[in-house]
CSV table of C-alpha atoms in Angstrom, one decimal:
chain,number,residue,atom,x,y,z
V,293,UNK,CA,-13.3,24.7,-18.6
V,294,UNK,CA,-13.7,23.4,-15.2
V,295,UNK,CA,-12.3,24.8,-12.2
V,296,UNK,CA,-9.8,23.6,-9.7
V,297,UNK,CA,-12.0,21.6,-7.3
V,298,UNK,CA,-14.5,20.3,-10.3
V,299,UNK,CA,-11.5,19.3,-12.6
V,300,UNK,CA,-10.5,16.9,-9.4
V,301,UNK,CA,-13.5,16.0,-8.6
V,302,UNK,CA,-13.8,14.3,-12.0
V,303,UNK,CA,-10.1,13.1,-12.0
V,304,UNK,CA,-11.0,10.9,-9.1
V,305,UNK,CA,-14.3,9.9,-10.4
V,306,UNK,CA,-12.4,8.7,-14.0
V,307,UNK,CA,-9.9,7.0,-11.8
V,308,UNK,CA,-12.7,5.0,-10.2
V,309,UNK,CA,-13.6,3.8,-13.4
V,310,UNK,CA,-10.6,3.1,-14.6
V,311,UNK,CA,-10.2,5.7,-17.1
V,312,UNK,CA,-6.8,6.2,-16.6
V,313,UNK,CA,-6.2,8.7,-19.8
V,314,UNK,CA,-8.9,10.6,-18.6
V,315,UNK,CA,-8.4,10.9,-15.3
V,316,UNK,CA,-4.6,12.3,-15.5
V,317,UNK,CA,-6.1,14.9,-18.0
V,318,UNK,CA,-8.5,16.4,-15.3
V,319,UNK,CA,-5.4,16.7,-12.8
V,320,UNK,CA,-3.1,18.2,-15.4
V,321,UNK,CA,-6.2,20.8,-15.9
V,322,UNK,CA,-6.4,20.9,-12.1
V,323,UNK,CA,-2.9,21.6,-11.8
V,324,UNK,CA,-2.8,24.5,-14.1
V,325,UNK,CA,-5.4,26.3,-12.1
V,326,UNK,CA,-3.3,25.5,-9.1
V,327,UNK,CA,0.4,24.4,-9.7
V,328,UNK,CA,2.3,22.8,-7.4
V,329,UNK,CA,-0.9,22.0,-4.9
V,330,UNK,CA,0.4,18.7,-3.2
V,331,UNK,CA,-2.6,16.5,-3.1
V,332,UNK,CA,-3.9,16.8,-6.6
V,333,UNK,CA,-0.2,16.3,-7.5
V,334,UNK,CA,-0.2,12.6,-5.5
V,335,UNK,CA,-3.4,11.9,-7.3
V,336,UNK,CA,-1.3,12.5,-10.4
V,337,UNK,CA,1.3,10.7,-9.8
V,338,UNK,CA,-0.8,7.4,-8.7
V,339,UNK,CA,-2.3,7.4,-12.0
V,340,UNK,CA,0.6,7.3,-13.6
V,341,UNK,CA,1.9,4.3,-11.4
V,342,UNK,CA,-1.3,2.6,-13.0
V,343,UNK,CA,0.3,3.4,-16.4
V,344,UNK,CA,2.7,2.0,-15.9
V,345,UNK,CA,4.8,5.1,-16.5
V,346,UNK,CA,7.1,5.0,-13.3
V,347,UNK,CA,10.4,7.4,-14.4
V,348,UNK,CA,7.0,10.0,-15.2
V,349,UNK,CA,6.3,9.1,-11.0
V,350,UNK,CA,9.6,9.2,-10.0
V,351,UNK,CA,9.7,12.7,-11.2
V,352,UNK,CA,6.2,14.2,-9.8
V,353,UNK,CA,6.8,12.6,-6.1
V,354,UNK,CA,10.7,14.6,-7.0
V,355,UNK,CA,8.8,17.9,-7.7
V,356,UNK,CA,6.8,17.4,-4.3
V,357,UNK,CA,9.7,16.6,-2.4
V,358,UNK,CA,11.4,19.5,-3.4
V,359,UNK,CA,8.5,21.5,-2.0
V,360,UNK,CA,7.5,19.4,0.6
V,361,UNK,CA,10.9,16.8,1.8
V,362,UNK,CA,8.6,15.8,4.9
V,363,UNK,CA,5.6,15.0,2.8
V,364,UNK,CA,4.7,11.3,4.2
V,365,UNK,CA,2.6,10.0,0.8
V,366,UNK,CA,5.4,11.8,-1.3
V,367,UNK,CA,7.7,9.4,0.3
V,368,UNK,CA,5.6,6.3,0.2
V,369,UNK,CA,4.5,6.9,-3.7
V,370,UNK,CA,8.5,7.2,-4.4
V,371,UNK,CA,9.5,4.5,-2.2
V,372,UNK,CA,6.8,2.3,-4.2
V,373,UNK,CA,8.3,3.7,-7.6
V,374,UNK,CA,12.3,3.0,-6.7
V,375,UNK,CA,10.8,-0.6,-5.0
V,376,UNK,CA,9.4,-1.5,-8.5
V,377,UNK,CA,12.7,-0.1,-10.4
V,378,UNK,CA,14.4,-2.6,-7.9
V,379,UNK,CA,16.3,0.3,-6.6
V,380,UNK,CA,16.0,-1.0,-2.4
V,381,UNK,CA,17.9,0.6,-0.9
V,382,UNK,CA,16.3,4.3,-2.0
V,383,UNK,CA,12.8,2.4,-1.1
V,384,UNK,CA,14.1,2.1,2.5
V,385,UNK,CA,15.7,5.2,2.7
V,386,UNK,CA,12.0,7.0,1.8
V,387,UNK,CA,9.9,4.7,3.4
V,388,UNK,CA,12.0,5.0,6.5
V,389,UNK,CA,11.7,8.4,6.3
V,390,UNK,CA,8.0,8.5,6.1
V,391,UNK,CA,7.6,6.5,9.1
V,392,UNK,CA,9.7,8.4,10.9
V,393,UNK,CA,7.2,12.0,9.8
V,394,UNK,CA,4.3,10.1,10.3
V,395,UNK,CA,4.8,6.9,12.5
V,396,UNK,CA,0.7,5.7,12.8
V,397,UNK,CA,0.2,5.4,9.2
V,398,UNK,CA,0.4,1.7,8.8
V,399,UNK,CA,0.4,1.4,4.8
V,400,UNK,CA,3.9,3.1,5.4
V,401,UNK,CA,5.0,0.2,7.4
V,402,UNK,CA,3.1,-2.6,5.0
V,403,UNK,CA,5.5,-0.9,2.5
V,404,UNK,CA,8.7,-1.8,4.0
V,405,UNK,CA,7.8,-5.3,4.6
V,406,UNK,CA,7.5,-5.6,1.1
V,407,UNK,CA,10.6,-4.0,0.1
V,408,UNK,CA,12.2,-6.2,2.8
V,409,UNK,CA,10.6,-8.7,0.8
V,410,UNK,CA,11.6,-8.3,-2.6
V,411,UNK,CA,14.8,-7.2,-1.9
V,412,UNK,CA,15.0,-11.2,-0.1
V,413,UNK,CA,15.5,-10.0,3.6
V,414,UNK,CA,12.8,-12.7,4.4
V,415,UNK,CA,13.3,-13.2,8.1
V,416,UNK,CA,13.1,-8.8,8.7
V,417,UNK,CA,10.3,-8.8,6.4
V,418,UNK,CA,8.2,-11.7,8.2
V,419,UNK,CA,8.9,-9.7,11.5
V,420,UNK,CA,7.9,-6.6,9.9
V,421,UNK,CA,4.6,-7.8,8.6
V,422,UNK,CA,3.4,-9.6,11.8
V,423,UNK,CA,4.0,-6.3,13.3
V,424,UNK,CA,2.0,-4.6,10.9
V,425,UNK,CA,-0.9,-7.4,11.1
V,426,UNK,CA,-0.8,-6.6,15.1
V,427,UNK,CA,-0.9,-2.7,14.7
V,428,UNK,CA,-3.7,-3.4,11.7
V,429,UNK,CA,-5.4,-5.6,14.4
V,430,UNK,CA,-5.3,-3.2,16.9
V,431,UNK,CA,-6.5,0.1,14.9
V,432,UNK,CA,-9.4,-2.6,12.9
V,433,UNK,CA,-7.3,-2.0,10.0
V,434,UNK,CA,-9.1,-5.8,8.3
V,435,UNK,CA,-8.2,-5.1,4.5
V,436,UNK,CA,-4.2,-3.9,5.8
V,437,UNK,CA,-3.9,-7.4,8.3
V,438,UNK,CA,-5.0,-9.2,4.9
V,439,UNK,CA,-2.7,-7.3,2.6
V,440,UNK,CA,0.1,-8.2,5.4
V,441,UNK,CA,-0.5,-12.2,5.4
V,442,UNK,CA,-0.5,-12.4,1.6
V,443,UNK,CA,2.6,-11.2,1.7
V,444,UNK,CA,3.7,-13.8,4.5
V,445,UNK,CA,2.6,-16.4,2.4
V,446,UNK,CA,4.3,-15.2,-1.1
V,447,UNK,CA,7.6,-15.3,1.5
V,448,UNK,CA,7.2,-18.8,2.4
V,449,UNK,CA,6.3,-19.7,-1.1
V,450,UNK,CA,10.0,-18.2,-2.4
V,451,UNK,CA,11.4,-20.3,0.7
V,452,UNK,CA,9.9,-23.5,-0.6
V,453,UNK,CA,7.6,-23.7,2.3
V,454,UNK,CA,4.3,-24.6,0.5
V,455,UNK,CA,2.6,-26.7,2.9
V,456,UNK,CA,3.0,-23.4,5.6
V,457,UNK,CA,2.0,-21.6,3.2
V,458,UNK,CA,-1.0,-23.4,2.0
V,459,UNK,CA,-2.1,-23.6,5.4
V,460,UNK,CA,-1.7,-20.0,6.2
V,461,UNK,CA,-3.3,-19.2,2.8
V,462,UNK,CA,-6.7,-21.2,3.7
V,463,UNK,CA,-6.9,-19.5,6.6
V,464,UNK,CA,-6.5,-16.3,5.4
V,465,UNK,CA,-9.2,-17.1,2.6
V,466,UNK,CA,-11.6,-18.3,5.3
V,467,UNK,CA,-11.2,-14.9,7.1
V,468,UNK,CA,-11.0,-12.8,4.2
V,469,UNK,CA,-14.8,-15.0,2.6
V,470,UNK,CA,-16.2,-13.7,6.4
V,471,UNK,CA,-14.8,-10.0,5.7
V,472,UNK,CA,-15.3,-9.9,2.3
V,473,UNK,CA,-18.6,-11.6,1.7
V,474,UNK,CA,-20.1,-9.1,3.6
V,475,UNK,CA,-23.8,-9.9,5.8
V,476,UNK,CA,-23.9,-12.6,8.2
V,477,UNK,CA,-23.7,-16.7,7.5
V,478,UNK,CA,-26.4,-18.7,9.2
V,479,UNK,CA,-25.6,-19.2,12.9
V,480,UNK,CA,-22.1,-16.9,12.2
V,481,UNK,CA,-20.9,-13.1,12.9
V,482,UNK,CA,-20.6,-10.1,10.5
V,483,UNK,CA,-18.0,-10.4,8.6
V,484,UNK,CA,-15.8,-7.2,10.3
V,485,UNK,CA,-16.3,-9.2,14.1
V,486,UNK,CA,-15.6,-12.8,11.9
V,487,UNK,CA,-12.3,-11.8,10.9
V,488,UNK,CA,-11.3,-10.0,14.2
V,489,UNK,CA,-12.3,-12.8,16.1
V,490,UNK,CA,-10.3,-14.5,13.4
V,491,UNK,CA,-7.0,-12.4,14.1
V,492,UNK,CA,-5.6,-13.4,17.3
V,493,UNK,CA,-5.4,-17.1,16.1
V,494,UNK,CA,-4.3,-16.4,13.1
V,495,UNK,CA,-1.4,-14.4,15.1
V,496,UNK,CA,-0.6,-17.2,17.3
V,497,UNK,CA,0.3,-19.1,14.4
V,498,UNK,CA,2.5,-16.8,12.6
V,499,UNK,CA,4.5,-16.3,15.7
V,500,UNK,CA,4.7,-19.8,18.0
Protein backbone atom coordinates (compact mmCIF):
# COMPACT_ATOMS: atom_id res chain seq x y z
CA UNK A 1 0.00 0.00 0.00
CA UNK A 2 1.40 3.37 -0.63
CA UNK A 3 2.20 5.90 1.79
CA UNK A 4 0.79 9.29 2.38
CA UNK A 5 2.90 11.51 0.08
CA UNK A 6 3.07 8.48 -2.77
CA UNK A 7 -0.71 7.86 -2.55
CA UNK A 8 -0.99 11.77 -3.54
CA UNK A 9 1.47 11.84 -5.68
CA UNK A 10 -0.44 9.49 -7.84
CA UNK A 11 -3.91 11.06 -7.11
CA UNK A 12 -2.65 14.12 -8.90
CA UNK A 13 -0.93 12.30 -11.61
CA UNK A 14 -4.59 10.21 -12.36
CA UNK A 15 -6.21 13.56 -12.12
CA UNK A 16 -4.00 14.76 -14.90
CA UNK A 17 -5.18 12.16 -16.96
CA UNK A 18 -8.37 12.31 -16.29
CA UNK A 19 -8.86 9.34 -14.36
CA UNK A 20 -11.18 10.67 -12.21
CA UNK A 21 -12.21 7.15 -10.30
CA UNK A 22 -8.79 6.57 -9.80
CA UNK A 23 -7.54 9.56 -8.72
CA UNK A 24 -10.18 10.09 -5.69
CA UNK A 25 -9.21 6.46 -4.64
CA UNK A 26 -5.50 7.50 -4.06
CA UNK A 27 -6.72 10.59 -1.88
CA UNK A 28 -9.23 8.55 0.09
CA UNK A 29 -5.98 6.16 0.68
CA UNK A 30 -4.00 9.31 1.36
CA UNK A 31 -6.52 10.40 3.79
CA UNK A 32 -6.53 7.37 5.78
CA UNK A 33 -2.90 7.68 6.46
CA UNK A 34 -3.43 11.26 7.38
CA UNK A 35 -7.11 12.32 8.11
CA UNK A 36 -8.21 15.55 8.09
CA UNK A 37 -4.83 16.96 6.23
CA UNK A 38 -6.36 20.08 4.45
CA UNK A 39 -4.66 20.01 1.06
CA UNK A 40 -5.10 16.41 0.11
CA UNK A 41 -8.67 16.96 1.28
CA UNK A 42 -9.19 20.17 -1.51
CA UNK A 43 -7.68 17.78 -3.99
CA UNK A 44 -10.52 15.53 -2.96
CA UNK A 45 -13.06 17.56 -3.14
CA UNK A 46 -12.05 19.07 -6.77
CA UNK A 47 -12.34 15.69 -8.14
CA UNK A 48 -15.48 15.28 -7.07
CA UNK A 49 -16.60 18.66 -8.56
CA UNK A 50 -15.41 16.90 -11.89
CA UNK A 51 -17.86 14.16 -11.04
CA UNK A 52 -20.17 15.84 -11.00
CA UNK A 53 -20.96 14.91 -7.42
CA UNK A 54 -21.39 18.43 -5.78
CA UNK A 55 -23.68 17.68 -2.28
CA UNK A 56 -20.31 14.85 -1.90
CA UNK A 57 -18.19 18.68 -2.32
CA UNK A 58 -20.33 20.59 -0.39
CA UNK A 59 -19.74 18.25 2.41
CA UNK A 60 -15.68 17.77 2.22
CA UNK A 61 -15.13 21.83 1.82
CA UNK A 62 -17.94 21.59 5.28
CA UNK A 63 -15.49 19.10 7.02
CA UNK A 64 -12.50 21.69 6.21
CA UNK A 65 -14.25 24.56 7.29
CA UNK A 66 -15.01 23.15 10.50
CA UNK A 67 -11.33 22.68 10.95
CA UNK A 68 -10.13 25.42 9.16
CA UNK A 69 -13.23 28.50 8.80
CA UNK A 70 -10.31 30.87 7.39
CA UNK A 71 -9.22 28.40 4.88
CA UNK A 72 -9.25 30.62 1.49
CA UNK A 73 -9.54 27.48 -1.21
CA UNK A 74 -12.02 25.90 1.30
CA UNK A 75 -14.12 28.86 0.73
CA UNK A 76 -13.57 29.28 -3.02
CA UNK A 77 -14.23 25.31 -3.70
CA UNK A 78 -17.71 25.85 -1.60
CA UNK A 79 -18.47 29.09 -3.06
CA UNK A 80 -18.09 27.33 -6.62
CA UNK A 81 -20.30 24.27 -5.29
CA UNK A 82 -23.39 26.60 -3.71
CA UNK A 83 -22.77 28.95 -7.29
CA UNK A 84 -23.48 25.75 -9.31
CA UNK A 85 -26.56 24.64 -6.83
CA UNK A 86 -27.71 28.25 -7.70
CA UNK A 87 -27.60 28.98 -4.06
CA UNK A 88 -25.91 32.97 -4.63
CA UNK A 89 -26.17 34.37 -2.00
CA UNK A 90 -24.00 31.50 0.16
CA UNK A 91 -21.51 31.89 -3.01
CA UNK A 92 -21.04 35.54 -2.06
CA UNK A 93 -21.05 35.11 1.42
CA UNK A 94 -17.81 32.48 1.02
CA UNK A 95 -16.20 34.03 -1.68
CA UNK A 96 -16.36 37.32 0.15
CA UNK A 97 -14.98 35.81 2.90
CA UNK A 98 -12.07 34.39 1.14
CA UNK A 99 -11.15 37.63 -0.30
CA UNK A 100 -11.25 39.12 2.70
CA UNK A 101 -8.47 36.07 4.35
CA UNK A 102 -6.57 36.28 1.36
CA UNK A 103 -7.16 39.50 -0.65
CA UNK A 104 -4.11 38.90 -3.65
CA UNK A 105 -5.41 35.72 -4.81
CA UNK A 106 -7.21 36.76 -7.97
CA UNK A 107 -9.14 33.46 -8.92
CA UNK A 108 -11.05 34.41 -5.65
CA UNK A 109 -12.10 37.53 -7.22
CA UNK A 110 -12.69 35.94 -10.94
CA UNK A 111 -15.20 33.86 -8.79
CA UNK A 112 -17.37 36.55 -7.68
CA UNK A 113 -17.68 38.04 -11.03
CA UNK A 114 -19.14 35.04 -12.04
CA UNK A 115 -21.53 34.54 -9.36
CA UNK A 116 -22.43 38.19 -9.96
CA UNK A 117 -22.99 36.95 -13.26
CA UNK A 118 -25.15 34.13 -12.99
CA UNK A 119 -27.09 35.34 -10.40
CA UNK A 120 -27.88 38.48 -13.35
CA UNK A 121 -26.11 41.33 -11.45
CA UNK A 122 -24.58 42.21 -14.96
CA UNK A 123 -23.44 45.80 -14.46
CA UNK A 124 -21.44 44.69 -10.66
CA UNK A 125 -20.20 41.71 -12.51
CA UNK A 126 -18.79 43.66 -15.72
CA UNK A 127 -17.10 46.10 -13.00
CA UNK A 128 -15.87 43.22 -11.16
CA UNK A 129 -14.24 41.43 -14.05
CA UNK A 130 -12.45 44.53 -15.58
CA UNK A 131 -11.03 44.86 -12.18
CA UNK A 132 -9.84 41.49 -12.19
CA UNK A 133 -8.48 41.68 -15.96
CA UNK A 134 -6.46 44.98 -14.49
CA UNK A 135 -5.12 43.09 -11.26
CA UNK A 136 -4.39 39.90 -13.79
CA UNK A 137 -2.65 42.53 -15.98
CA UNK A 138 -0.67 43.83 -13.50
CA UNK A 139 0.56 40.49 -11.62
CA UNK A 140 0.97 38.80 -15.73
CA UNK A 141 -1.75 36.69 -14.66
CA UNK A 142 -2.48 36.03 -19.14
CA UNK A 143 -4.76 32.75 -18.77
CA UNK A 144 -6.93 34.74 -15.53
CA UNK A 145 -7.30 38.30 -17.90
CA UNK A 146 -8.65 35.63 -20.57
CA UNK A 147 -10.86 33.66 -18.25
CA UNK A 148 -12.21 37.37 -17.18
CA UNK A 149 -13.21 38.61 -20.81
CA UNK A 150 -14.90 35.40 -21.71
CA UNK A 151 -17.01 36.07 -19.13
CA UNK A 152 -17.62 39.79 -20.35
CA UNK A 153 -18.62 38.54 -23.48
CA UNK A 154 -21.15 35.58 -22.23
CA UNK A 155 -22.65 38.95 -20.18
CA UNK A 156 -23.18 40.89 -23.26
CA UNK A 157 -24.43 37.86 -25.04
CA UNK A 158 -27.43 37.36 -22.27
CA UNK A 159 -27.96 41.29 -22.80
CA UNK A 160 -28.53 40.85 -26.46
CA UNK A 161 -25.46 42.78 -27.26
CA UNK A 162 -23.91 40.46 -29.99
CA UNK A 163 -22.16 42.81 -32.18
CA UNK A 164 -20.01 44.05 -28.65
CA UNK A 165 -19.73 40.96 -28.03
CA UNK A 166 -18.47 39.65 -31.24
CA UNK A 167 -16.12 42.32 -31.40
CA UNK A 168 -14.72 41.75 -27.93
CA UNK A 169 -14.69 38.03 -28.69
CA UNK A 170 -12.26 38.42 -31.89
CA UNK A 171 -10.18 40.28 -29.99
CA UNK A 172 -9.80 38.22 -27.32
CA UNK A 173 -9.24 35.23 -29.81
CA UNK A 174 -6.44 37.25 -31.47
CA UNK A 175 -4.76 37.64 -28.12
CA UNK A 176 -5.41 34.39 -26.75
CA UNK A 177 -3.85 32.63 -30.77
CA UNK A 178 -0.55 35.02 -29.71
CA UNK A 179 -0.59 33.50 -25.94
CA UNK A 180 -1.76 30.30 -26.75
CA UNK A 181 0.04 29.37 -29.85
CA UNK A 182 3.08 29.66 -28.12
CA UNK A 183 6.70 30.66 -30.23
CA UNK A 184 6.88 33.70 -32.21
CA UNK A 185 4.90 34.70 -35.67
CA UNK A 186 7.13 36.06 -38.36
CA UNK A 187 7.98 39.69 -37.79
CA UNK A 188 5.71 39.36 -34.23
CA UNK A 189 6.46 38.99 -30.35
CA UNK A 190 6.18 35.89 -27.99
CA UNK A 191 3.13 35.18 -27.35
CA UNK A 192 3.30 36.18 -23.19
CA UNK A 193 4.63 40.04 -24.50
CA UNK A 194 1.78 39.67 -27.65
CA UNK A 195 -0.95 39.54 -25.27
CA UNK A 196 0.42 42.04 -22.70
CA UNK A 197 1.09 44.42 -25.25
CA UNK A 198 -2.45 43.36 -26.21
CA UNK A 199 -4.07 44.19 -22.65
CA UNK A 200 -4.01 47.84 -22.25
CA UNK A 201 -6.13 48.22 -25.53
CA UNK A 202 -8.15 45.67 -24.92
CA UNK A 203 -8.80 47.62 -21.43
CA UNK A 204 -9.52 50.81 -23.08
CA UNK A 205 -12.33 49.26 -24.78
CA UNK A 206 -14.06 47.59 -22.03
CA UNK A 207 -14.06 50.74 -20.10
CA UNK A 208 -14.51 54.07 -22.53
Amino acid sequence: MAGFEEAVRLGQQADAQGKMDEALAHFDQALRHRPGDAQTSMFRVAVLLKLGRKEEGLAQCNQILMREPGNGPALWARATVFRELERYDDALADIDEAIRVQDAVLVYRLERGQILAVRGDHADAEHQLTDVMKRALAAGEKVLMLQACQTIISIYRVHGLHDKADSLEAKMAEAARHFMGGGRKKGGCGSAAALLAFAPFLLTWLCR
